Amino acid sequence: GNSVTQMEGPVTLSEEAFLTINCTYTATGYPSLFWYVQYPGEGLQLLLKATKADDKGSNKGFEATYRKETTSFHLEKGSVQVSDSAVYFCALPNSGYSTLTFGKGTMLLVSP
Amino acid sequence: NAGVTQTPKFRILKIGQSMTLQCTQDMNHNYMYWYRQDPGMGLKLIYYSVGAGITDKGEVPNGYNVSRSTTEDFPLRLELAAPSQTSVYFCASRPEGSIGATPANTEAFFGQGTRLTVV
């Protein structure tokens, strides 16, 4: 079935550093790909998504490009802030599209 | 627009007790889900529903039951609580997508979670 693999954390950065969180996927067909963010003590919320190959999703300075050739959907941000400290999850629908499969999550810690 | 609402937010249960975690959504979504998130871990799917009257097991259904009598509500029942069920539980809903289309492109909306401790 469809699956995602994302880099393990925690990722520790200083404010204004460049961020990359890797995500690779295995999928039947070309489902949408998602990045979710979970701030401490909260539920998950959608950060961005891409619905087809070569699409770039973006939100709050974060970007990710749906790369069919490398089956990747890496999350990037040019300059992180302390407020970006959270857990980030890569996700995609299962092959029947009835459920969403999530990666294990990557914790990001940004220090001033 | 309330979105997905879970109650209670916190609960402590004794071993062997039972309880129901409530989940309701006001977005008229067909798909609803229950996930659990253990400390430092990702999400594991417990049960899901693709519409009223239809439920199916996820990865970790043992020890849980669900029902879906209405589009809005999707309660999760723990019959005999065990310490292994200590976790944070998240309910989510997801639209089916455009009429006649598959939900390949639709995202899930999550509740704030229920933190359950079994002692």
PDB file of C-alpha atoms in Angstrom:
ATOM      1  CA  GLY A   1       0.000   0.000   0.000  1.00  0.00           C
ATOM      2  CA  ASN A   2       0.870   3.661  -0.075  1.00  0.00           C
ATOM      3  CA  SER A   3       3.425   4.785   2.488  1.00  0.00           C
ATOM      4  CA  VAL A   4       5.658   7.685   3.473  1.00  0.00           C
ATOM      5  CA  THR A   5       9.072   7.790   5.094  1.00  0.00           C
ATOM      6  CA  GLN A   6      10.324  10.964   6.700  1.00  0.00           C
ATOM      7  CA  MET A   7      13.567  11.840   8.400  1.00  0.00           C
ATOM      8  CA  GLU A   8      13.832  11.269  12.102  1.00  0.00           C
ATOM      9  CA  GLY A   9      14.281  14.138  14.472  1.00  0.00           C
ATOM     10  CA  PRO A  10      14.686  16.118  16.408  1.00  0.00           C
ATOM     11  CA  VAL A  11      15.986  18.745  14.053  1.00  0.00           C
ATOM     12  CA  THR A  12      17.607  21.532  16.047  1.00  0.00           C
ATOM     13  CA  LEU A  13      18.212  24.884  14.368  1.00  0.00           C
ATOM     14  CA  SER A  14      18.978  28.458  15.272  1.00  0.00           C
ATOM     15  CA  GLU A  15      16.546  31.182  14.304  1.00  0.00           C
ATOM     16  CA  GLU A  16      16.852  32.288  10.648  1.00  0.00           C
ATOM     17  CA  ALA A  17      18.514  29.012   9.595  1.00  0.00           C
ATOM     18  CA  PHE A  18      17.404  27.077   6.508  1.00  0.00           C
ATOM     19  CA  LEU A  19      15.164  24.076   7.078  1.00  0.00           C
ATOM     20  CA  THR A  20      14.759  20.876   5.103  1.00  0.00           C
ATOM     21  CA  ILE A  21      12.710  17.917   6.310  1.00  0.00           C
ATOM     22  CA  ASN A  22      12.897  14.980   3.931  1.00  0.00           C
ATOM     23  CA  CYS A  23       9.871  12.931   2.932  1.00  0.00           C
ATOM     24  CA  THR A  24       9.762  10.136   0.356  1.00  0.00           C
ATOM     25  CA  TYR A  25       6.690   8.201  -0.649  1.00  0.00           C
ATOM     26  CA  THR A  26       5.532   4.986  -2.265  1.00  0.00           C
ATOM     27  CA  ALA A  27       2.190   5.225  -4.007  1.00  0.00           C
ATOM     28  CA  THR A  28      -0.108   3.660  -6.549  1.00  0.00           C
ATOM     29  CA  GLY A  29      -1.133   6.357  -8.958  1.00  0.00           C
ATOM     30  CA  TYR A  30      -0.588  10.005  -8.123  1.00  0.00           C
ATOM     31  CA  PRO A  31      -2.460  10.947  -4.972  1.00  0.00           C
ATOM     32  CA  SER A  32      -2.112  14.324  -3.313  1.00  0.00           C
ATOM     33  CA  LEU A  33       0.688  14.788  -0.798  1.00  0.00           C
ATOM     34  CA  PHE A  34       0.335  16.721   2.439  1.00  0.00           C
ATOM     35  CA  TRP A  35       2.400  18.281   5.180  1.00  0.00           C
ATOM     36  CA  TYR A  36       0.737  18.691   8.556  1.00  0.00           C
ATOM     37  CA  VAL A  37       2.045  20.574  11.582  1.00  0.00           C
ATOM     38  CA  GLN A  38       1.326  19.864  15.245  1.00  0.00           C
ATOM     39  CA  TYR A  39       2.129  22.616  17.744  1.00  0.00           C
ATOM     40  CA  PRO A  40       2.614  21.583  21.378  1.00  0.00           C
ATOM     41  CA  GLY A  41      -0.605  20.463  23.015  1.00  0.00           C
ATOM     42  CA  GLU A  42      -2.671  20.823  19.846  1.00  0.00           C
ATOM     43  CA  GLY A  43      -4.113  18.684  17.088  1.00  0.00           C
ATOM     44  CA  LEU A  44      -2.690  18.424  13.596  1.00  0.00           C
ATOM     45  CA  GLN A  45      -3.421  21.125  11.081  1.00  0.00           C
ATOM     46  CA  LEU A  46      -2.751  21.201   7.380  1.00  0.00           C
ATOM     47  CA  LEU A  47       0.358  23.185   6.494  1.00  0.00           C
ATOM     48  CA  LEU A  48       0.379  22.698   2.732  1.00  0.00           C
ATOM     49  CA  LYS A  49      -0.494  20.240   0.010  1.00  0.00           C
ATOM     50  CA  ALA A  50       0.260  19.422  -3.618  1.00  0.00           C
ATOM     51  CA  THR A  51      -2.222  17.630  -5.838  1.00  0.00           C
ATOM     52  CA  LYS A  52      -0.102  16.531  -8.812  1.00  0.00           C
ATOM     53  CA  ALA A  53       3.450  16.028 -10.022  1.00  0.00           C
ATOM     54  CA  ASP A  54       5.585  19.200 -10.128  1.00  0.00           C
ATOM     55  CA  ASP A  55       3.037  21.093  -8.023  1.00  0.00           C
ATOM     56  CA  LYS A  56       4.503  23.279  -5.326  1.00  0.00           C
ATOM     57  CA  GLY A  57       2.537  23.743  -2.128  1.00  0.00           C
ATOM     58  CA  SER A  58       3.328  26.751   0.031  1.00  0.00           C
ATOM     59  CA  ASN A  59       2.111  28.372   3.227  1.00  0.00           C
ATOM     60  CA  LYS A  60       3.617  30.520   6.007  1.00  0.00           C
ATOM     61  CA  GLY A  61       6.992  30.565   4.223  1.00  0.00           C
ATOM     62  CA  PHE A  62       7.129  26.762   3.939  1.00  0.00           C
ATOM     63  CA  GLU A  63       7.320  25.074   0.550  1.00  0.00           C
ATOM     64  CA  ALA A  64       7.291  21.523  -0.799  1.00  0.00           C
ATOM     65  CA  THR A  65       7.398  20.281  -4.393  1.00  0.00           C
ATOM     66  CA  TYR A  66       5.767  17.029  -5.559  1.00  0.00           C
ATOM     67  CA  ARG A  67       8.641  15.241  -7.329  1.00  0.00           C
ATOM     68  CA  LYS A  68       7.524  12.159  -9.250  1.00  0.00           C
ATOM     69  CA  GLU A  69      11.052  11.286 -10.474  1.00  0.00           C
ATOM     70  CA  THR A  70      12.480  11.030  -6.971  1.00  0.00           C
ATOM     71  CA  THR A  71       9.171  10.175  -5.218  1.00  0.00           C
ATOM     72  CA  SER A  72       9.853  12.979  -2.760  1.00  0.00           C
ATOM     73  CA  PHE A  73       7.995  15.835  -1.097  1.00  0.00           C
ATOM     74  CA  HIS A  74      10.635  17.570   1.012  1.00  0.00           C
ATOM     75  CA  LEU A  75       9.568  20.449   3.254  1.00  0.00           C
ATOM     76  CA  GLU A  76      11.696  23.609   3.152  1.00  0.00           C
ATOM     77  CA  LYS A  77      11.753  27.027   4.723  1.00  0.00           C
ATOM     78  CA  GLY A  78      14.365  29.674   4.078  1.00  0.00           C
ATOM     79  CA  SER A  79      14.444  31.239   7.532  1.00  0.00           C
ATOM     80  CA  VAL A  80      12.889  29.488  10.525  1.00  0.00           C
ATOM     81  CA  GLN A  81      11.484  31.236  13.566  1.00  0.00           C
ATOM     82  CA  VAL A  82      11.150  30.099  17.163  1.00  0.00           C
ATOM     83  CA  SER A  83       7.404  29.906  16.572  1.00  0.00           C
ATOM     84  CA  ASP A  84       7.999  27.178  13.938  1.00  0.00           C
ATOM     85  CA  SER A  85       8.990  24.740  16.696  1.00  0.00           C
ATOM     86  CA  ALA A  86       6.550  21.869  16.258  1.00  0.00           C
ATOM     87  CA  VAL A  87       6.217  18.329  14.917  1.00  0.00           C
ATOM     88  CA  TYR A  88       5.817  18.018  11.153  1.00  0.00           C
ATOM     89  CA  PHE A  89       4.094  15.084   9.454  1.00  0.00           C
ATOM     90  CA  CYS A  90       4.177  14.046   5.827  1.00  0.00           C
ATOM     91  CA  ALA A  91       1.012  12.255   4.653  1.00  0.00           C
ATOM     92  CA  LEU A  92      -0.787  10.788   1.657  1.00  0.00           C
ATOM     93  CA  PRO A  93      -4.042   8.888   1.011  1.00  0.00           C
ATOM     94  CA  ASN A  94      -3.991   5.094   0.924  1.00  0.00           C
ATOM     95  CA  SER A  95      -4.443   3.363  -2.400  1.00  0.00           C
ATOM     96  CA  GLY A  96      -8.233   3.390  -2.059  1.00  0.00           C
ATOM     97  CA  TYR A  97      -8.192   7.033  -0.874  1.00  0.00           C
ATOM     98  CA  SER A  98     -10.375   6.166   2.119  1.00  0.00           C
ATOM     99  CA  THR A  99      -7.715   6.894   4.756  1.00  0.00           C
ATOM    100  CA  LEU A 100      -4.614   9.038   5.202  1.00  0.00           C
ATOM    101  CA  THR A 101      -1.263   7.484   6.031  1.00  0.00           C
ATOM    102  CA  PHE A 102       1.137   9.603   8.081  1.00  0.00           C
ATOM    103  CA  GLY A 103       4.874   9.511   8.514  1.00  0.00           C
ATOM    104  CA  LYS A 104       6.279   9.155  12.006  1.00  0.00           C
ATOM    105  CA  GLY A 105       6.732  12.890  12.404  1.00  0.00           C
ATOM    106  CA  THR A 106       9.802  15.081  12.679  1.00  0.00           C
ATOM    107  CA  MET A 107      10.218  17.362  15.663  1.00  0.00           C
ATOM    108  CA  LEU A 108      11.704  20.777  14.898  1.00  0.00           C
ATOM    109  CA  LEU A 109      13.255  22.811  17.688  1.00  0.00           C
ATOM    110  CA  VAL A 110      14.277  26.386  16.886  1.00  0.00           C
ATOM    111  CA  SER A 111      16.332  28.344  19.391  1.00  0.00           C
ATOM    112  CA  PRO A 112      16.698  32.154  19.505  1.00  0.00           C
TER     113      PRO A 112
ATOM    114  CA  ASN B   1     -17.710  27.103  12.364  1.00  0.00           C
ATOM    115  CA  ALA B   2     -16.579  24.713  15.113  1.00  0.00           C
ATOM    116  CA  GLY B   3     -14.928  22.099  12.845  1.00  0.00           C
ATOM    117  CA  VAL B   4     -14.108  18.870  14.697  1.00  0.00           C
ATOM    118  CA  THR B   5     -14.912  18.857  18.410  1.00  0.00           C
ATOM    119  CA  GLN B   6     -13.674  16.214  20.831  1.00  0.00           C
ATOM    120  CA  THR B   7     -14.718  15.698  24.417  1.00  0.00           C
ATOM    121  CA  PRO B   8     -13.375  15.310  27.005  1.00  0.00           C
ATOM    122  CA  LYS B   9      -9.958  16.950  26.679  1.00  0.00           C
ATOM    123  CA  PHE B  10      -8.463  14.977  29.545  1.00  0.00           C
ATOM    124  CA  ARG B  11      -9.492  11.815  31.379  1.00  0.00           C
ATOM    125  CA  ILE B  12      -7.994   9.447  33.889  1.00  0.00           C
ATOM    126  CA  LEU B  13      -9.437   5.925  33.938  1.00  0.00           C
ATOM    127  CA  LYS B  14      -8.815   2.998  36.208  1.00  0.00           C
ATOM    128  CA  ILE B  15      -7.935  -0.365  34.698  1.00  0.00           C
ATOM    129  CA  GLY B  16     -11.094  -2.177  33.635  1.00  0.00           C
ATOM    130  CA  GLN B  17     -13.293   0.911  33.457  1.00  0.00           C
ATOM    131  CA  SER B  18     -15.040   1.900  30.265  1.00  0.00           C
ATOM    132  CA  MET B  19     -15.642   5.221  28.595  1.00  0.00           C
ATOM    133  CA  THR B  20     -16.683   6.857  25.352  1.00  0.00           C
ATOM    134  CA  LEU B  21     -14.671   9.518  23.609  1.00  0.00           C
ATOM    135  CA  GLN B  22     -16.994  11.842  21.763  1.00  0.00           C
ATOM    136  CA  CYS B  23     -16.304  13.350  18.351  1.00  0.00           C
ATOM    137  CA  THR B  24     -18.586  15.560  16.303  1.00  0.00           C
ATOM    138  CA  GLN B  25     -18.034  17.579  13.143  1.00  0.00           C
ATOM    139  CA  ASP B  26     -20.194  20.251  11.544  1.00  0.00           C
ATOM    140  CA  MET B  27     -18.673  20.238   8.056  1.00  0.00           C
ATOM    141  CA  ASN B  28     -20.877  17.463   6.617  1.00  0.00           C
ATOM    142  CA  HIS B  29     -17.818  15.315   5.898  1.00  0.00           C
ATOM    143  CA  ASN B  30     -18.421  11.708   4.966  1.00  0.00           C
ATOM    144  CA  TYR B  31     -15.098  10.365   6.187  1.00  0.00           C
ATOM    145  CA  MET B  32     -14.193  10.266   9.868  1.00  0.00           C
ATOM    146  CA  TYR B  33     -11.231   8.749  11.700  1.00  0.00           C
ATOM    147  CA  TRP B  34      -9.851   7.895  15.095  1.00  0.00           C
ATOM    148  CA  TYR B  35      -6.093   7.952  15.603  1.00  0.00           C
ATOM    149  CA  ARG B  36      -3.960   7.432  18.657  1.00  0.00           C
ATOM    150  CA  GLN B  37      -0.619   9.112  19.220  1.00  0.00           C
ATOM    151  CA  ASP B  38       1.752   7.618  21.759  1.00  0.00           C
ATOM    152  CA  PRO B  39       4.540   9.785  23.246  1.00  0.00           C
ATOM    153  CA  GLY B  40       7.202  10.557  20.674  1.00  0.00           C
ATOM    154  CA  MET B  41       5.423   8.489  18.059  1.00  0.00           C
ATOM    155  CA  GLY B  42       3.390   9.067  14.968  1.00  0.00           C
ATOM    156  CA  LEU B  43      -0.287   8.470  14.415  1.00  0.00           C
ATOM    157  CA  LYS B  44      -1.859   5.045  14.307  1.00  0.00           C
ATOM    158  CA  LEU B  45      -5.303   4.564  12.808  1.00  0.00           C
ATOM    159  CA  ILE B  46      -7.764   2.829  15.121  1.00  0.00           C
ATOM    160  CA  TYR B  47     -11.047   2.898  13.175  1.00  0.00           C
ATOM    161  CA  TYR B  48     -12.522   4.861  10.341  1.00  0.00           C
ATOM    162  CA  SER B  49     -15.870   5.449   8.669  1.00  0.00           C
ATOM    163  CA  VAL B  50     -16.691   6.405   5.090  1.00  0.00           C
ATOM    164  CA  GLY B  51     -20.272   7.365   5.905  1.00  0.00           C
ATOM    165  CA  ALA B  52     -23.146   6.912   8.327  1.00  0.00           C
ATOM    166  CA  GLY B  53     -23.663   3.235   9.116  1.00  0.00           C
ATOM    167  CA  ILE B  54     -20.263   2.158   7.728  1.00  0.00           C
ATOM    168  CA  THR B  55     -17.175   1.555   9.859  1.00  0.00           C
ATOM    169  CA  ASP B  56     -13.936  -0.325   9.331  1.00  0.00           C
ATOM    170  CA  LYS B  57     -10.861  -1.316  11.305  1.00  0.00           C
ATOM    171  CA  GLY B  58      -7.557   0.483  11.048  1.00  0.00           C
ATOM    172  CA  GLU B  59      -4.108  -0.661  12.207  1.00  0.00           C
ATOM    173  CA  VAL B  60      -4.798  -0.960  15.944  1.00  0.00           C
ATOM    174  CA  PRO B  61      -8.529  -1.690  16.566  1.00  0.00           C
ATOM    175  CA  ASN B  62      -8.205  -4.150  19.449  1.00  0.00           C
ATOM    176  CA  GLY B  63      -9.790  -2.902  22.658  1.00  0.00           C
ATOM    177  CA  TYR B  64     -11.939  -0.296  20.878  1.00  0.00           C
ATOM    178  CA  ASN B  65     -15.335  -0.053  19.243  1.00  0.00           C
ATOM    179  CA  VAL B  66     -17.016   2.609  17.150  1.00  0.00           C
ATOM    180  CA  SER B  67     -20.393   3.429  15.703  1.00  0.00           C
ATOM    181  CA  ARG B  68     -21.541   5.949  13.102  1.00  0.00           C
ATOM    182  CA  SER B  69     -25.282   6.511  13.301  1.00  0.00           C
ATOM    183  CA  THR B  70     -25.143  10.066  11.935  1.00  0.00           C
ATOM    184  CA  THR B  71     -22.868  11.986   9.589  1.00  0.00           C
ATOM    185  CA  GLU B  72     -21.853  14.331  12.420  1.00  0.00           C
ATOM    186  CA  ASP B  73     -20.906  11.936  15.226  1.00  0.00           C
ATOM    187  CA  PHE B  74     -18.268   9.224  15.521  1.00  0.00           C
ATOM    188  CA  PRO B  75     -17.805   8.091  19.131  1.00  0.00           C
ATOM    189  CA  LEU B  76     -14.974   5.776  20.192  1.00  0.00           C
ATOM    190  CA  ARG B  77     -15.721   3.275  22.948  1.00  0.00           C
ATOM    191  CA  LEU B  78     -13.163   1.698  25.299  1.00  0.00           C
ATOM    192  CA  GLU B  79     -14.777  -1.251  27.055  1.00  0.00           C
ATOM    193  CA  LEU B  80     -12.082  -2.511  29.444  1.00  0.00           C
ATOM    194  CA  ALA B  81      -9.397   0.117  29.811  1.00  0.00           C
ATOM    195  CA  ALA B  82      -5.807  -1.119  29.950  1.00  0.00           C
ATOM    196  CA  PRO B  83      -2.565   0.799  30.633  1.00  0.00           C
ATOM    197  CA  SER B  84      -1.552   0.176  26.999  1.00  0.00           C
ATOM    198  CA  GLN B  85      -4.412   2.481  25.982  1.00  0.00           C
ATOM    199  CA  THR B  86      -2.780   5.463  27.650  1.00  0.00           C
ATOM    200  CA  SER B  87      -2.357   7.822  24.743  1.00  0.00           C
ATOM    201  CA  VAL B  88      -3.604  10.976  23.051  1.00  0.00           C
ATOM    202  CA  TYR B  89      -6.583  10.297  20.824  1.00  0.00           C
ATOM    203  CA  PHE B  90      -7.401  12.388  17.791  1.00  0.00           C
ATOM    204  CA  CYS B  91     -10.575  12.430  15.788  1.00  0.00           C
ATOM    205  CA  ALA B  92     -10.493  13.721  12.224  1.00  0.00           C
ATOM    206  CA  SER B  93     -12.902  14.242   9.365  1.00  0.00           C
ATOM    207  CA  ARG B  94     -12.378  14.573   5.646  1.00  0.00           C
ATOM    208  CA  PRO B  95     -14.634  15.495   2.742  1.00  0.00           C
ATOM    209  CA  GLU B  96     -15.226  13.029  -0.032  1.00  0.00           C
ATOM    210  CA  GLY B  97     -14.318  15.482  -2.723  1.00  0.00           C
ATOM    211  CA  SER B  98     -16.248  16.626  -5.772  1.00  0.00           C
ATOM    212  CA  ILE B  99     -19.374  14.750  -6.744  1.00  0.00           C
ATOM    213  CA  GLY B 100     -18.377  11.674  -8.691  1.00  0.00           C
ATOM    214  CA  ALA B 101     -14.677  12.113  -7.847  1.00  0.00           C
ATOM    215  CA  THR B 102     -12.452  10.197  -5.483  1.00  0.00           C
ATOM    216  CA  PRO B 103     -11.133  11.876  -2.322  1.00  0.00           C
ATOM    217  CA  ALA B 104      -7.560  11.704  -3.583  1.00  0.00           C
ATOM    218  CA  ASN B 105      -7.046  15.402  -3.026  1.00  0.00           C
ATOM    219  CA  THR B 106      -8.910  16.148   0.168  1.00  0.00           C
ATOM    220  CA  GLU B 107      -7.225  16.889   3.460  1.00  0.00           C
ATOM    221  CA  ALA B 108      -8.271  15.836   6.941  1.00  0.00           C
ATOM    222  CA  PHE B 109      -9.360  18.210   9.695  1.00  0.00           C
ATOM    223  CA  PHE B 110      -8.387  17.277  13.233  1.00  0.00           C
ATOM    224  CA  GLY B 111      -9.853  17.828  16.654  1.00  0.00           C
ATOM    225  CA  GLN B 112      -7.764  19.103  19.563  1.00  0.00           C
ATOM    226  CA  GLY B 113      -7.308  15.647  21.049  1.00  0.00           C
ATOM    227  CA  THR B 114      -8.228  13.733  24.196  1.00  0.00           C
ATOM    228  CA  ARG B 115      -5.400  12.881  26.569  1.00  0.00           C
ATOM    229  CA  LEU B 116      -6.283   9.577  28.254  1.00  0.00           C
ATOM    230  CA  THR B 117      -4.360   8.017  31.136  1.00  0.00           C
ATOM    231  CA  VAL B 118      -5.195   4.523  32.375  1.00  0.00           C
ATOM    232  CA  VAL B 119      -3.889   3.720  35.856  1.00  0.00           C
TER     233      VAL B 119
END
